[in-house]
Amino acid sequence: MWHEKPAVIIDNGSGHVKAGVADEEVPRCVFPAVVGKPKHAAMMPGSDKKDFYVGEEAMGKRGVLCLSYPIEHGIVKDWSEMEKVWHHTFFDALRINPEDQACVVSEAPMNPKKNRERMVEMLFEKFSCPAAYIVIQAVMSLYSSGRTTGTVVDSGDGVTHTVPVYEGFALPHAIQRLDLAGRDLSEYMIKILHDSGHNMTSSSEKDIVREMKETTCYVCKGDWKTEMQSAKEHPTEFEKIYSLPDGQKVALGSERFRVPEVMFDPMIAGRELPGLHQSIYRCIQDCDIDLRKDLLKNIVLSGGNTMFPGIAERLESELKALAPQKINVKVIANPQRRYLVWMGASILTRLSSFQNLLITKAEYDSVGHYHKTQAPWLPSNSVHLPLPARFTAKVLQAGMTFLLGTAPSLALAPFLDAAEGSVLSMACKSCRAAFDKECLWADLIVKHFEPALQHYCHAASDLDVSQAVGPCQQHDVTSRPGVVGLLEQLREGGARQAYLTLASTNCEPFVLQPRARLILEIHELHDWNRHQRRLLHLRQAESISASLCDHAAGQRLREAIVSESLELIALQAVVAGGGKLARPSTKLQQGVDWNPDMEQSLVKILERRAQQRRNWFRKQREFLLQDLRWEDWSTN
């Protein structure tokens, strides 16, 4: 069976395709992502005449072929040519039958939805793959470095992306794209070589220039103009001889550092673009303030265009000059970073949860046609997307991030389905707030908690029920209507037992509705000691008041508060209860009556703990993330 065999991994690059089988350490084959067609059929000698040639074979016959690259700047532009590349990958390079193994294919960040649909369609319909999974290149690069949070600088042959990743998920609103990469540097090197008397313009000569660039160039540590002056004064110290295939020798001096310098100062090549270090810093600045520290100290380089010696040290120095003082900046340059994407995908396939991530042929046959007609997270009023929860949740999170920013989307997206996300996003567009004053959350609590807990009451054994609910009440659990009735019968600490039972049953209503899980966890707040609970309530009451009714205390203290929260639903109930944990069914009205004594104590406590609050919040967030980690429930 296919699920017993290691998956096939294909990393589609603008310049090269890296492919192999998941149980290998490095890609089995690496070949140019190029397709060549004969200029004239009569010019093809011998008996090996073909309609097209792919990879190294095409490069070897480039003199009599018209070459085309199906991937431009990271995006597939010619799908018929891409099919030829994949056919060559499966049957010629790897020599495997794609019908026998699952396939993992990489895509560039912010890949157009129609491209992703076409990619999956081709894998299932053209190559009959039994299962497939599409991975984002930058995230895989981070996985291969042993991290789940960081900034990935992925610079290959066609495009450079700077992608912030938080807990394994790319943050699309902050991704920076730079249309400046290895191919552009090769073109610039051809230009400066021409200025020095070396005319290299044919396709074979361009390939020589690329190799020359990769073997001789380096990134200078400081100002390149100072390096240029030193090269003029001491030319022999910078000179390196490169031997051409025909025996001629080319002396390279300042060209060795002038070419990579284009990545830091594109105006050298006449390109009005930000430098690589500026693009990285802008990317991190677009992220939530509480993520920036982790993103700056976990910058991972990936792709062949980052292989220049000295690039990591130069980036660190440039970013330290841009970042605030005493902020740690760390650039990680893996020696095998040319293959980081493939290696990260290989690591992913070895996880126990990988089988749950795969889109099977059966799933595609049942829901695939919806991908062609519907928007990914804003369905039409008449049709609800019958997609598995893992599809809806991921595309919804991307949409919420775009509308609300990083932190709110991390807090809100797990608790919305596509239709509710549509409603909330429209409210956000108009009022620029994470909540509207009608309070969508009160309805969400009832809507999504009830099915899961009722399923627990029906599916759990008598022993499980008796442990979570009093013995005299267990027969009434399924008969009492409403969520409140069910919750009232939970013993203190019973929420934990209910959750464990639900998790062990693997029941669909619970697994696909993590909102229910959070409600159970909210009721675990009763088991916290009183001091921790009061701090939580006071800290977040200000944030809720500012969001819902612009209370004066919220306005005064807003700058001192961490705005994001994973406990938003619970805290809404706190505010509704006047500082006490209210029932989840309680609905907030447009205004909230505040107790003056509570407000005074709130102000005093917040002012006293202003310096400690961020660290405390981070610990609380990590506590909840440990039990509500996105990948846990999205892959169940």
PDB file of N, CA and C in Angstrom, residues 7 100 125 163 245 249 257 292 294 321 330 419 444 495 501 523 573 603 621:
ATOM      1  N   ALA A   7       7.239   8.881   1.125  1.00  0.00           N
ATOM      2  CA  ALA A   7       6.680   9.799   0.129  1.00  0.00           C
ATOM      3  C   ALA A   7       7.768  10.313  -0.807  1.00  0.00           C
ATOM      4  N   ASP A 100       2.232   4.726  -6.827  1.00  0.00           N
ATOM      5  CA  ASP A 100       2.540   3.849  -5.699  1.00  0.00           C
ATOM      6  C   ASP A 100       2.925   4.588  -4.431  1.00  0.00           C
ATOM      7  N   GLU A 125      -4.832  13.835 -11.338  1.00  0.00           N
ATOM      8  CA  GLU A 125      -5.464  13.440 -12.595  1.00  0.00           C
ATOM      9  C   GLU A 125      -4.465  13.035 -13.671  1.00  0.00           C
ATOM     10  N   VAL A 163      10.119  35.455   4.792  1.00  0.00           N
ATOM     11  CA  VAL A 163       8.862  34.920   5.326  1.00  0.00           C
ATOM     12  C   VAL A 163       8.973  34.758   6.837  1.00  0.00           C
ATOM     13  N   PRO A 245      36.335  26.544 -20.092  1.00  0.00           N
ATOM     14  CA  PRO A 245      36.459  25.199 -20.682  1.00  0.00           C
ATOM     15  C   PRO A 245      37.426  25.128 -21.858  1.00  0.00           C
ATOM     16  N   LYS A 249      41.815  31.958 -19.585  1.00  0.00           N
ATOM     17  CA  LYS A 249      41.754  32.306 -18.168  1.00  0.00           C
ATOM     18  C   LYS A 249      41.191  33.712 -18.011  1.00  0.00           C
ATOM     19  N   PHE A 257      33.166  40.710  -5.445  1.00  0.00           N
ATOM     20  CA  PHE A 257      32.271  41.207  -4.398  1.00  0.00           C
ATOM     21  C   PHE A 257      31.247  42.204  -4.931  1.00  0.00           C
ATOM     22  N   ARG A 292       8.713  39.993  17.331  1.00  0.00           N
ATOM     23  CA  ARG A 292       9.895  40.505  16.631  1.00  0.00           C
ATOM     24  C   ARG A 292      11.201  40.006  17.236  1.00  0.00           C
ATOM     25  N   ASP A 294      11.868  37.159  18.735  1.00  0.00           N
ATOM     26  CA  ASP A 294      12.134  35.781  18.307  1.00  0.00           C
ATOM     27  C   ASP A 294      12.453  35.709  16.821  1.00  0.00           C
ATOM     28  N   ALA A 321      22.437  47.181  12.844  1.00  0.00           N
ATOM     29  CA  ALA A 321      22.420  48.635  12.668  1.00  0.00           C
ATOM     30  C   ALA A 321      20.997  49.162  12.560  1.00  0.00           C
ATOM     31  N   LYS A 330      20.491  37.077  15.112  1.00  0.00           N
ATOM     32  CA  LYS A 330      21.242  35.877  14.778  1.00  0.00           C
ATOM     33  C   LYS A 330      20.809  35.363  13.412  1.00  0.00           C
ATOM     34  N   ALA A 419     -17.929  30.453   7.251  1.00  0.00           N
ATOM     35  CA  ALA A 419     -19.056  31.381   7.188  1.00  0.00           C
ATOM     36  C   ALA A 419     -18.955  32.443   8.275  1.00  0.00           C
ATOM     37  N   LEU A 444     -21.263  32.000  19.337  1.00  0.00           N
ATOM     38  CA  LEU A 444     -20.311  30.954  18.960  1.00  0.00           C
ATOM     39  C   LEU A 444     -20.112  29.953  20.088  1.00  0.00           C
ATOM     40  N   ALA A 495     -14.014  19.128  33.767  1.00  0.00           N
ATOM     41  CA  ALA A 495     -13.744  19.517  32.385  1.00  0.00           C
ATOM     42  C   ALA A 495     -12.536  18.774  31.836  1.00  0.00           C
ATOM     43  N   THR A 501     -11.636  12.278  27.756  1.00  0.00           N
ATOM     44  CA  THR A 501     -12.510  11.263  27.175  1.00  0.00           C
ATOM     45  C   THR A 501     -12.819  11.581  25.728  1.00  0.00           C
ATOM     46  N   HIS A 523     -13.452  26.383  31.688  1.00  0.00           N
ATOM     47  CA  HIS A 523     -14.043  25.995  32.967  1.00  0.00           C
ATOM     48  C   HIS A 523     -13.022  25.386  33.913  1.00  0.00           C
ATOM     49  N   ALA A 573     -16.737  36.624  29.019  1.00  0.00           N
ATOM     50  CA  ALA A 573     -17.643  36.223  30.088  1.00  0.00           C
ATOM     51  C   ALA A 573     -17.272  36.902  31.399  1.00  0.00           C
ATOM     52  N   VAL A 603      -6.483  49.828  37.734  1.00  0.00           N
ATOM     53  CA  VAL A 603      -5.459  50.804  37.371  1.00  0.00           C
ATOM     54  C   VAL A 603      -4.206  50.609  38.218  1.00  0.00           C
ATOM     55  N   ARG A 621       0.452  32.486  27.382  1.00  0.00           N
ATOM     56  CA  ARG A 621       0.189  32.120  25.991  1.00  0.00           C
ATOM     57  C   ARG A 621       0.833  30.779  25.663  1.00  0.00           C
TER      58      ARG A 621
END
